[in-house]
Coordinates of C-alpha atoms in Angstrom, one line a residue:
M1 CA 8.9 56.4 -65.5
K2 CA 5.5 57.6 -64.7
E3 CA 4.6 59.2 -61.4
T4 CA 3.2 55.9 -60.2
K5 CA 4.0 55.1 -56.6
F6 CA 4.4 51.3 -56.1
D7 CA 3.1 49.3 -53.2
Y8 CA 6.2 47.1 -52.9
G9 CA 9.8 47.0 -54.0
M10 CA 11.6 43.7 -54.9
I11 CA 15.4 43.5 -54.7
G12 CA 16.7 40.6 -56.6
L13 CA 15.2 39.7 -60.0
G14 CA 16.3 36.2 -60.4
T15 CA 13.7 33.5 -61.2
M16 CA 12.2 33.5 -57.7
G17 CA 12.1 37.3 -57.5
C18 CA 10.5 37.8 -60.9
N19 CA 7.9 35.1 -60.4
L20 CA 6.9 36.5 -57.0
V21 CA 6.6 40.0 -58.7
Y22 CA 4.2 38.5 -61.3
N23 CA 2.2 36.7 -58.5
M24 CA 1.9 40.0 -56.6
S25 CA 0.8 41.8 -59.7
D26 CA -1.8 39.2 -60.5
N27 CA -3.3 39.8 -57.0
G28 CA -3.6 43.5 -57.5
Y29 CA -0.4 44.9 -56.1
T30 CA 2.0 47.3 -57.8
V31 CA 5.7 46.3 -57.7
I32 CA 8.9 47.8 -58.8
G33 CA 12.0 45.6 -59.0
F34 CA 15.6 46.4 -58.6
D35 CA 18.7 44.5 -59.7
K36 CA 22.2 45.6 -60.7
N37 CA 22.1 43.1 -63.5
R38 CA 20.6 45.3 -66.3
S39 CA 19.6 42.3 -68.5
Q40 CA 17.4 41.0 -65.7
V41 CA 15.8 44.4 -65.3
E42 CA 15.1 44.7 -69.0
T43 CA 13.7 41.1 -69.2
L44 CA 11.2 41.9 -66.4
K45 CA 10.1 45.2 -68.0
K46 CA 9.7 43.5 -71.3
E47 CA 7.8 40.5 -70.1
A48 CA 5.6 42.4 -67.6
G49 CA 3.7 44.4 -70.1
T50 CA 1.6 46.1 -67.4
E51 CA 1.7 49.4 -65.4
K52 CA 1.6 47.4 -62.2
I53 CA 5.2 46.3 -62.7
S54 CA 8.4 48.1 -63.4
A55 CA 12.1 47.6 -62.8
T56 CA 15.3 49.6 -62.6
S57 CA 19.0 49.4 -61.9
D58 CA 18.9 52.9 -60.4
L59 CA 18.6 52.7 -56.7
N60 CA 17.4 56.3 -56.3
E61 CA 14.6 55.7 -58.9
F62 CA 13.7 52.5 -57.1
L63 CA 13.4 54.1 -53.7
N64 CA 11.7 57.3 -54.9
T65 CA 8.9 55.5 -56.6
L66 CA 7.8 53.5 -53.5
K67 CA 4.9 54.5 -51.4
T68 CA 5.8 55.6 -47.8
P69 CA 6.4 54.0 -45.4
K70 CA 8.4 51.8 -47.8
V71 CA 8.0 48.0 -47.9
I72 CA 10.9 46.3 -49.6
I73 CA 11.3 42.6 -50.2
M74 CA 14.8 41.1 -50.6
L75 CA 15.2 37.9 -52.5
V76 CA 19.0 37.6 -52.7
P77 CA 21.4 34.8 -51.6
A78 CA 21.8 34.3 -47.8
G79 CA 24.9 35.6 -46.1
K80 CA 27.1 38.7 -46.7
I81 CA 25.0 39.8 -49.7
V82 CA 22.0 40.4 -47.4
D83 CA 24.1 42.6 -45.1
D84 CA 25.5 44.5 -48.1
V85 CA 22.0 45.2 -49.5
I86 CA 20.9 46.4 -46.0
S87 CA 23.9 48.7 -45.7
E88 CA 23.3 50.2 -49.1
L89 CA 19.6 50.8 -48.3
K90 CA 19.8 52.0 -44.7
P91 CA 20.9 55.6 -45.4
F92 CA 17.8 56.1 -47.5
L93 CA 15.3 54.4 -45.2
S94 CA 13.1 56.2 -42.6
K95 CA 11.1 55.4 -39.5
N96 CA 8.6 52.6 -40.0
D97 CA 10.0 51.5 -43.3
L98 CA 10.0 47.7 -43.6
L99 CA 12.6 45.3 -45.0
M100 CA 11.6 41.7 -45.6
D101 CA 14.2 39.0 -46.1
F102 CA 12.6 36.3 -48.2
G103 CA 15.9 34.4 -48.6
N104 CA 17.2 31.4 -46.6
S105 CA 19.1 33.4 -44.0
H106 CA 20.4 31.7 -40.8
F107 CA 18.1 32.6 -38.0
T108 CA 20.8 34.1 -35.9
D109 CA 21.6 36.6 -38.7
T110 CA 17.9 37.5 -38.8
N111 CA 18.0 38.3 -35.1
R112 CA 21.1 40.4 -35.5
R113 CA 19.7 42.4 -38.4
S114 CA 16.4 42.9 -36.6
E115 CA 18.1 44.4 -33.6
Q116 CA 20.4 46.6 -35.6
L117 CA 17.6 48.1 -37.7
E118 CA 15.2 48.5 -34.8
E119 CA 17.7 51.0 -33.3
S120 CA 16.8 53.3 -36.3
A121 CA 13.0 52.4 -36.0
I122 CA 13.3 50.5 -39.2
H123 CA 11.3 47.2 -39.2
F124 CA 12.7 43.9 -40.3
M125 CA 11.0 40.6 -41.0
G126 CA 12.6 37.2 -41.8
V127 CA 10.2 35.4 -44.1
G128 CA 10.7 31.8 -45.1
I129 CA 9.3 30.9 -48.5
S130 CA 9.0 27.4 -50.1
G131 CA 7.8 26.1 -53.4
G132 CA 10.5 26.8 -55.9
E133 CA 10.0 28.9 -59.0
L134 CA 6.5 27.5 -59.7
G135 CA 5.5 28.1 -56.1
A136 CA 6.7 31.7 -56.3
R137 CA 4.6 32.2 -59.4
H138 CA 1.4 30.5 -58.5
G139 CA 1.5 30.3 -54.6
P140 CA 4.2 29.3 -52.2
S141 CA 4.0 28.4 -48.5
I142 CA 5.1 31.5 -46.6
M143 CA 6.6 31.5 -43.1
P144 CA 6.8 35.0 -41.7
G145 CA 8.3 36.0 -38.4
G146 CA 8.9 39.4 -36.7
P147 CA 6.7 41.9 -34.8
K148 CA 3.1 40.9 -35.1
K149 CA 1.9 44.4 -35.7
V150 CA 4.4 44.7 -38.6
Y151 CA 3.2 41.5 -40.1
E152 CA -0.4 42.8 -40.1
R153 CA 0.7 45.6 -42.5
V154 CA 1.6 43.0 -45.1
A155 CA -0.7 40.1 -44.1
E156 CA -3.3 40.6 -46.8
M157 CA -0.7 40.6 -49.5
L158 CA 1.0 37.5 -48.2
K159 CA -2.3 35.7 -47.9
A160 CA -3.2 36.7 -51.5
V161 CA 0.0 35.4 -53.1
S162 CA 0.3 32.3 -50.9
A163 CA -0.7 28.8 -51.9
K164 CA -4.2 27.6 -50.7
A165 CA -5.0 24.3 -49.0
N166 CA -8.7 23.6 -48.5
N167 CA -9.2 27.2 -49.5
E168 CA -7.0 28.3 -46.5
P169 CA -4.0 30.5 -47.2
C170 CA -0.7 28.8 -46.5
V171 CA 0.7 31.6 -44.5
T172 CA 0.3 32.8 -40.9
W173 CA 2.4 34.8 -38.4
L174 CA 4.6 32.3 -36.7
G175 CA 6.2 34.3 -33.9
P176 CA 8.6 37.2 -33.1
G177 CA 12.2 37.7 -34.2
S178 CA 13.6 34.9 -36.3
A179 CA 10.7 32.5 -35.9
G180 CA 10.0 32.5 -39.7
H181 CA 13.5 31.7 -40.8
Y182 CA 13.8 29.1 -38.0
V183 CA 10.7 27.3 -39.2
K184 CA 11.9 27.5 -42.8
M185 CA 15.3 26.0 -41.7
V186 CA 13.5 23.0 -40.1
H187 CA 11.3 22.7 -43.2
N188 CA 14.5 22.3 -45.2
G189 CA 15.9 19.8 -42.8
I190 CA 12.8 17.7 -43.1
E191 CA 13.1 18.1 -46.9
Y192 CA 16.6 16.6 -46.7
G193 CA 15.4 13.6 -44.8
L194 CA 12.5 12.9 -47.1
M195 CA 14.7 13.1 -50.2
Q196 CA 17.2 10.7 -48.7
L197 CA 14.5 8.2 -47.8
I198 CA 13.0 8.3 -51.2
A199 CA 16.5 7.9 -52.7
E200 CA 17.0 4.8 -50.6
A201 CA 13.7 3.3 -51.7
Y202 CA 14.7 3.9 -55.3
H203 CA 18.1 2.3 -54.7
L204 CA 16.4 -0.9 -53.3
L205 CA 13.9 -1.2 -56.1
K206 CA 16.5 -0.5 -58.8
E207 CA 19.1 -2.9 -57.5
C208 CA 17.2 -5.6 -55.7
A209 CA 14.2 -5.8 -57.9
A210 CA 16.0 -4.7 -61.0
M211 CA 13.1 -2.4 -61.8
S212 CA 13.2 -0.3 -65.0
N213 CA 12.4 3.4 -65.1
D214 CA 8.9 2.6 -66.4
E215 CA 8.3 0.2 -63.6
L216 CA 9.6 2.7 -61.0
H217 CA 7.3 5.3 -62.5
T218 CA 4.3 3.0 -62.1
V219 CA 5.2 2.1 -58.5
F220 CA 5.7 5.7 -57.3
S221 CA 2.6 6.9 -59.2
K222 CA 0.6 4.2 -57.3
W223 CA 2.1 5.2 -54.0
N224 CA 1.2 8.8 -54.7
E225 CA -2.5 7.7 -54.7
G226 CA -2.3 6.3 -51.2
E227 CA -0.8 7.2 -47.8
L228 CA 2.4 8.4 -49.3
Q229 CA 0.7 11.1 -51.4
S230 CA 3.0 14.1 -51.5
Y231 CA 4.7 16.5 -53.8
L232 CA 8.1 14.7 -53.6
I233 CA 6.6 11.3 -54.4
E234 CA 4.7 12.9 -57.3
I235 CA 7.7 14.5 -58.9
T236 CA 9.8 11.4 -58.3
A237 CA 7.3 9.4 -60.4
D238 CA 7.6 11.9 -63.2
I239 CA 11.4 12.1 -63.1
F240 CA 11.6 8.4 -64.1
M241 CA 9.8 9.2 -67.4
Q242 CA 11.8 12.3 -68.4
K243 CA 13.8 11.8 -71.6
D244 CA 17.3 13.1 -72.0
E245 CA 17.7 15.8 -74.7
L246 CA 21.2 14.8 -75.5
T247 CA 20.9 11.0 -75.7
D248 CA 18.3 8.3 -76.1
S249 CA 18.4 7.6 -72.4
R250 CA 16.2 8.8 -69.6
I251 CA 17.7 11.8 -67.9
I252 CA 17.8 10.0 -64.5
D253 CA 20.4 7.6 -65.8
R254 CA 22.7 10.4 -67.0
I255 CA 22.8 12.5 -63.8
L256 CA 25.9 12.2 -61.8
D257 CA 25.4 10.6 -58.4
S258 CA 26.9 13.4 -56.4
A259 CA 24.4 15.6 -54.6
K260 CA 25.0 19.2 -53.3
Q261 CA 23.6 21.3 -50.5
K262 CA 23.2 24.9 -49.6
G263 CA 23.6 24.5 -45.9
T264 CA 20.1 24.6 -44.4
G265 CA 20.0 20.9 -43.6
A266 CA 23.3 21.2 -41.8
W267 CA 22.1 24.2 -39.9
T268 CA 19.1 22.1 -38.7
S269 CA 21.4 19.4 -37.5
E270 CA 23.7 21.9 -35.9
D271 CA 21.0 23.7 -33.9
A272 CA 19.3 20.4 -32.9
M273 CA 22.6 19.3 -31.4
N274 CA 22.9 22.6 -29.6
L275 CA 19.4 22.1 -28.2
Q276 CA 20.1 18.3 -27.5
V277 CA 17.1 17.2 -29.7
P278 CA 17.8 13.9 -31.6
I279 CA 17.0 14.2 -35.3
P280 CA 19.0 11.2 -36.7
V281 CA 17.3 10.9 -40.0
I282 CA 18.0 14.5 -40.9
D283 CA 21.6 14.2 -39.6
I284 CA 22.1 11.1 -41.8
A285 CA 20.6 12.8 -44.8
V286 CA 23.1 15.6 -44.5
S287 CA 26.0 13.2 -44.1
M288 CA 24.9 11.1 -47.1
R289 CA 24.9 14.2 -49.4
D290 CA 28.5 14.9 -48.1
L291 CA 29.4 11.2 -48.8
S292 CA 28.0 11.3 -52.3
A293 CA 30.4 14.1 -53.1
Y294 CA 33.4 11.7 -52.6
K295 CA 32.6 10.3 -56.1
N296 CA 36.2 9.5 -57.1
E297 CA 37.0 7.8 -53.8
R298 CA 33.9 5.8 -53.9
E299 CA 34.7 4.5 -57.4
V300 CA 38.2 3.5 -56.2
A301 CA 36.7 1.7 -53.2
H302 CA 34.2 -0.1 -55.5
Q303 CA 37.0 -1.3 -57.7
N304 CA 38.9 -2.6 -54.7
M305 CA 36.1 -4.1 -52.7
G306 CA 33.1 -4.4 -55.0
G307 CA 29.6 -4.9 -53.8
S308 CA 27.5 -7.8 -52.6
E309 CA 27.1 -10.7 -55.0
V310 CA 23.9 -11.9 -53.3
K311 CA 21.0 -12.0 -55.7
F312 CA 17.4 -11.2 -54.8
T313 CA 15.2 -14.3 -55.4
G314 CA 12.1 -13.3 -53.5
D315 CA 8.8 -11.9 -54.8
K316 CA 9.2 -8.5 -56.4
N317 CA 5.7 -7.5 -55.3
D318 CA 6.4 -8.3 -51.7
L319 CA 9.5 -6.1 -51.8
V320 CA 7.4 -3.2 -53.3
K321 CA 4.9 -3.6 -50.4
W322 CA 7.7 -3.7 -47.8
V323 CA 9.4 -0.6 -49.3
E324 CA 6.1 1.3 -49.3
Q325 CA 5.6 0.5 -45.6
A326 CA 9.2 1.3 -44.8
L327 CA 9.0 4.6 -46.6
Y328 CA 5.7 5.6 -44.9
F329 CA 7.2 4.6 -41.5
S330 CA 10.4 6.5 -42.0
I331 CA 8.8 9.6 -43.5
I332 CA 6.6 9.8 -40.4
T333 CA 9.7 9.8 -38.2
V334 CA 11.3 12.7 -40.2
Y335 CA 8.2 14.9 -39.5
V336 CA 8.2 13.6 -35.9
Q337 CA 11.8 14.7 -35.4
G338 CA 11.3 18.1 -37.1
M339 CA 8.3 18.9 -35.1
A340 CA 10.0 17.9 -31.8
L341 CA 12.9 20.3 -32.7
L342 CA 10.4 23.1 -33.3
Q343 CA 8.7 22.4 -30.0
V344 CA 12.0 22.7 -28.0
A345 CA 13.2 25.7 -30.1
S346 CA 10.0 27.5 -29.5
K347 CA 10.5 27.5 -25.8
K348 CA 14.3 28.1 -26.0
Y349 CA 14.0 31.1 -28.3
K350 CA 10.6 32.3 -27.0
Y351 CA 8.9 32.0 -30.4
D352 CA 5.7 30.6 -28.9
L353 CA 5.2 28.5 -32.1
K354 CA 1.8 27.0 -32.8
L355 CA 2.7 23.6 -34.4
E356 CA -0.9 23.2 -35.6
D357 CA -0.5 26.3 -37.7
I358 CA 2.9 25.3 -39.1
A359 CA 1.5 21.9 -40.2
A360 CA -1.4 23.8 -41.8
I361 CA 0.7 26.2 -43.9
W362 CA 2.9 23.3 -45.0
R363 CA -0.1 21.5 -46.6
G364 CA 0.2 23.5 -49.8
G365 CA 2.8 25.2 -51.9
C366 CA 5.9 24.0 -50.1
I367 CA 8.3 21.2 -51.1
I368 CA 7.4 18.9 -48.1
R369 CA 3.6 19.2 -48.6
A370 CA 2.0 15.8 -48.1
A371 CA -1.3 14.3 -47.1
L372 CA 0.3 13.3 -43.8
L373 CA 0.4 17.0 -42.8
E374 CA -3.3 17.1 -42.3
D375 CA -2.9 14.3 -39.7
I376 CA -0.1 16.2 -38.1
R377 CA -2.2 19.4 -37.9
S378 CA -5.0 17.4 -36.3
A379 CA -2.7 15.9 -33.7
F380 CA -1.4 19.3 -32.6
S381 CA -4.9 20.7 -32.7
K382 CA -5.9 18.2 -30.0
Q383 CA -2.6 18.4 -28.1
P384 CA -0.9 21.7 -28.7
D385 CA 1.9 21.0 -26.2
L386 CA 2.6 17.5 -27.5
S387 CA 6.3 17.0 -27.1
N388 CA 6.6 14.2 -29.7
L389 CA 4.1 12.9 -32.2
I390 CA 5.0 9.3 -31.3
L391 CA 3.1 10.0 -28.1
S392 CA -0.1 10.7 -29.9
V393 CA -2.4 7.7 -30.3
A394 CA -2.9 8.3 -34.1
F395 CA 0.9 8.3 -34.9
S396 CA 1.9 5.5 -32.5
K397 CA -0.7 3.4 -34.3
K398 CA 0.6 4.4 -37.7
L399 CA 4.2 3.4 -36.7
M400 CA 3.2 0.2 -35.1
Q401 CA 1.2 -0.9 -38.2
S402 CA 4.0 -0.1 -40.7
Q403 CA 7.0 -1.3 -38.7
E404 CA 7.1 -4.8 -40.3
G405 CA 7.9 -3.4 -43.7
I406 CA 10.8 -1.3 -42.5
R407 CA 12.3 -4.3 -40.6
K408 CA 12.2 -6.5 -43.7
V409 CA 13.6 -3.7 -45.9
I410 CA 16.5 -3.1 -43.6
Q411 CA 17.3 -6.8 -43.5
T412 CA 17.1 -6.9 -47.3
G413 CA 19.4 -3.9 -47.6
V414 CA 22.0 -5.3 -45.2
G415 CA 21.9 -8.7 -47.0
F416 CA 22.5 -7.1 -50.4
G417 CA 25.0 -4.5 -49.3
I418 CA 22.7 -1.7 -50.2
P419 CA 23.0 1.3 -47.9
V420 CA 19.8 2.4 -46.2
P421 CA 21.2 4.6 -43.4
A422 CA 18.2 6.9 -43.1
M423 CA 15.7 4.1 -42.8
M424 CA 18.0 2.5 -40.2
G425 CA 18.1 5.8 -38.4
A426 CA 14.3 6.0 -38.5
L427 CA 13.8 2.5 -37.0
A428 CA 16.6 3.1 -34.4
Y429 CA 14.9 6.3 -33.3
F430 CA 11.5 4.6 -33.0
D431 CA 12.9 1.6 -31.1
S432 CA 15.0 3.9 -28.8
Y433 CA 12.2 6.3 -28.1
R434 CA 9.8 3.6 -27.1
S435 CA 12.4 1.8 -25.0
G436 CA 11.8 2.2 -21.2
W437 CA 15.4 1.3 -20.6
L438 CA 18.5 2.2 -22.6
P439 CA 22.2 1.3 -21.9
A440 CA 23.1 4.9 -21.0
N441 CA 23.8 3.7 -17.4
L442 CA 26.9 2.1 -18.8
I443 CA 27.9 5.3 -20.5
Q444 CA 27.4 7.2 -17.3
A445 CA 29.5 4.6 -15.4
Q446 CA 32.3 4.9 -18.0
R447 CA 32.2 8.8 -17.7
D448 CA 32.4 8.6 -14.0
D449 CA 35.2 6.0 -14.1
F450 CA 37.6 7.9 -16.4
G451 CA 36.6 11.5 -15.6
A452 CA 34.7 11.6 -12.3
H453 CA 31.7 13.1 -14.1
T454 CA 29.2 11.7 -11.5
Y455 CA 25.9 10.1 -12.2
E456 CA 22.4 9.8 -10.9
R457 CA 20.8 6.6 -9.4
N458 CA 17.5 4.9 -10.2
D459 CA 16.8 4.1 -6.5
R460 CA 17.3 7.5 -4.8
E461 CA 17.7 11.2 -5.4
G462 CA 21.1 13.0 -5.6
I463 CA 24.3 13.1 -7.5
F464 CA 26.9 10.3 -6.9
H465 CA 30.5 9.4 -7.7
T466 CA 32.1 6.1 -7.3
H467 CA 35.8 5.4 -6.6
W468 CA 36.2 2.7 -9.3
N469 CA 38.7 -0.1 -9.0
Q470 CA 41.0 1.3 -11.7
K471 CA 44.2 -0.5 -12.7
K472 CA 47.3 1.5 -12.0

């Protein structure tokens, strides 16, 4: 090891960690990686081929070759491992050293770690990062939170390695504490919703219209040239053409229909419920992943009850048009719900989030990047305190113009016994939000009847309770 002092340290040399190291090096920064897995260390050293990058399994060597104050990035799995890494590092860290957690940590853990390290004058930042392995290598969307002055120490590096949208870096300081990890959590919740909606569109076209993989590729490719243009629509079109290496089939037809999750979608639903913010499409997406895992039970139920025997006799082109409208409508509602949650969380947790900035940094690099985000950025630019995008003229118009398609698609799905729960949730959310009256008065009456929970009236102020005519 030469006497080189490295700008940054990277703990965790998996695919994401290595790719980010290469990205940082390409942009002029020197990085030393650390991993207890010696094979990963040797792989990085062999492939790097440059003095800007090194790697080691020796913690002392790793720490001693970093410039001071030290800046260390952690890219390890969320949970106990992060705490273990911090505990191992802490005795060797000094005042003004900076730890940056680039993993998908729960925002409450980030708050706890920040407070504990600040007692020793060691800085901590929770940084969300999205884009997968290619994003890490060529430019991800980066969502940093923590002290603003600390962010400014690393801002130029983050801007350099981030994705660019309209020549603007897809990174900005989001807010104090756990703001970065909270925004990344909601990003992933939106991602869950989008993926479920696209899967429902696929289900309808495959079952109702009996479309082949080639036809599905053509449809999704065309959609990606219009209002639905997005990363997820783009890769979906490509997926239908991917050949299987083990058989003569397309790989999509050989993949088990049982999806998994790492928890960030469920975390989004959990905190939305705590904050009393309705995000039904995201909730349903989480539930459908859970339901998909009951593969054996679903097969038994199918054998016992089967599916609908109704056959689609309509025009296939009409169905494609309806599904396109339905997908656009419901995708809008996912972003609407995610942004509404961020607006409430910003006030509750004192993040002071700028939703215009969040939409801007999601335009490139991340999994949920889409043409629609430019419209979202514009809406919040005009109305920064907008509580819900449905209330903006631009988005209310988009939803009104595309609602015919989703109503027809839901009718079709119900008629054929094809589940479209996320689309149903999207439409129900829209119809409920724009309804000046909902039957919650009956719910309040029931609560007061059985539990004396009281209620409010629509004709006068105050809290009321009625002695109901209950049967003894």
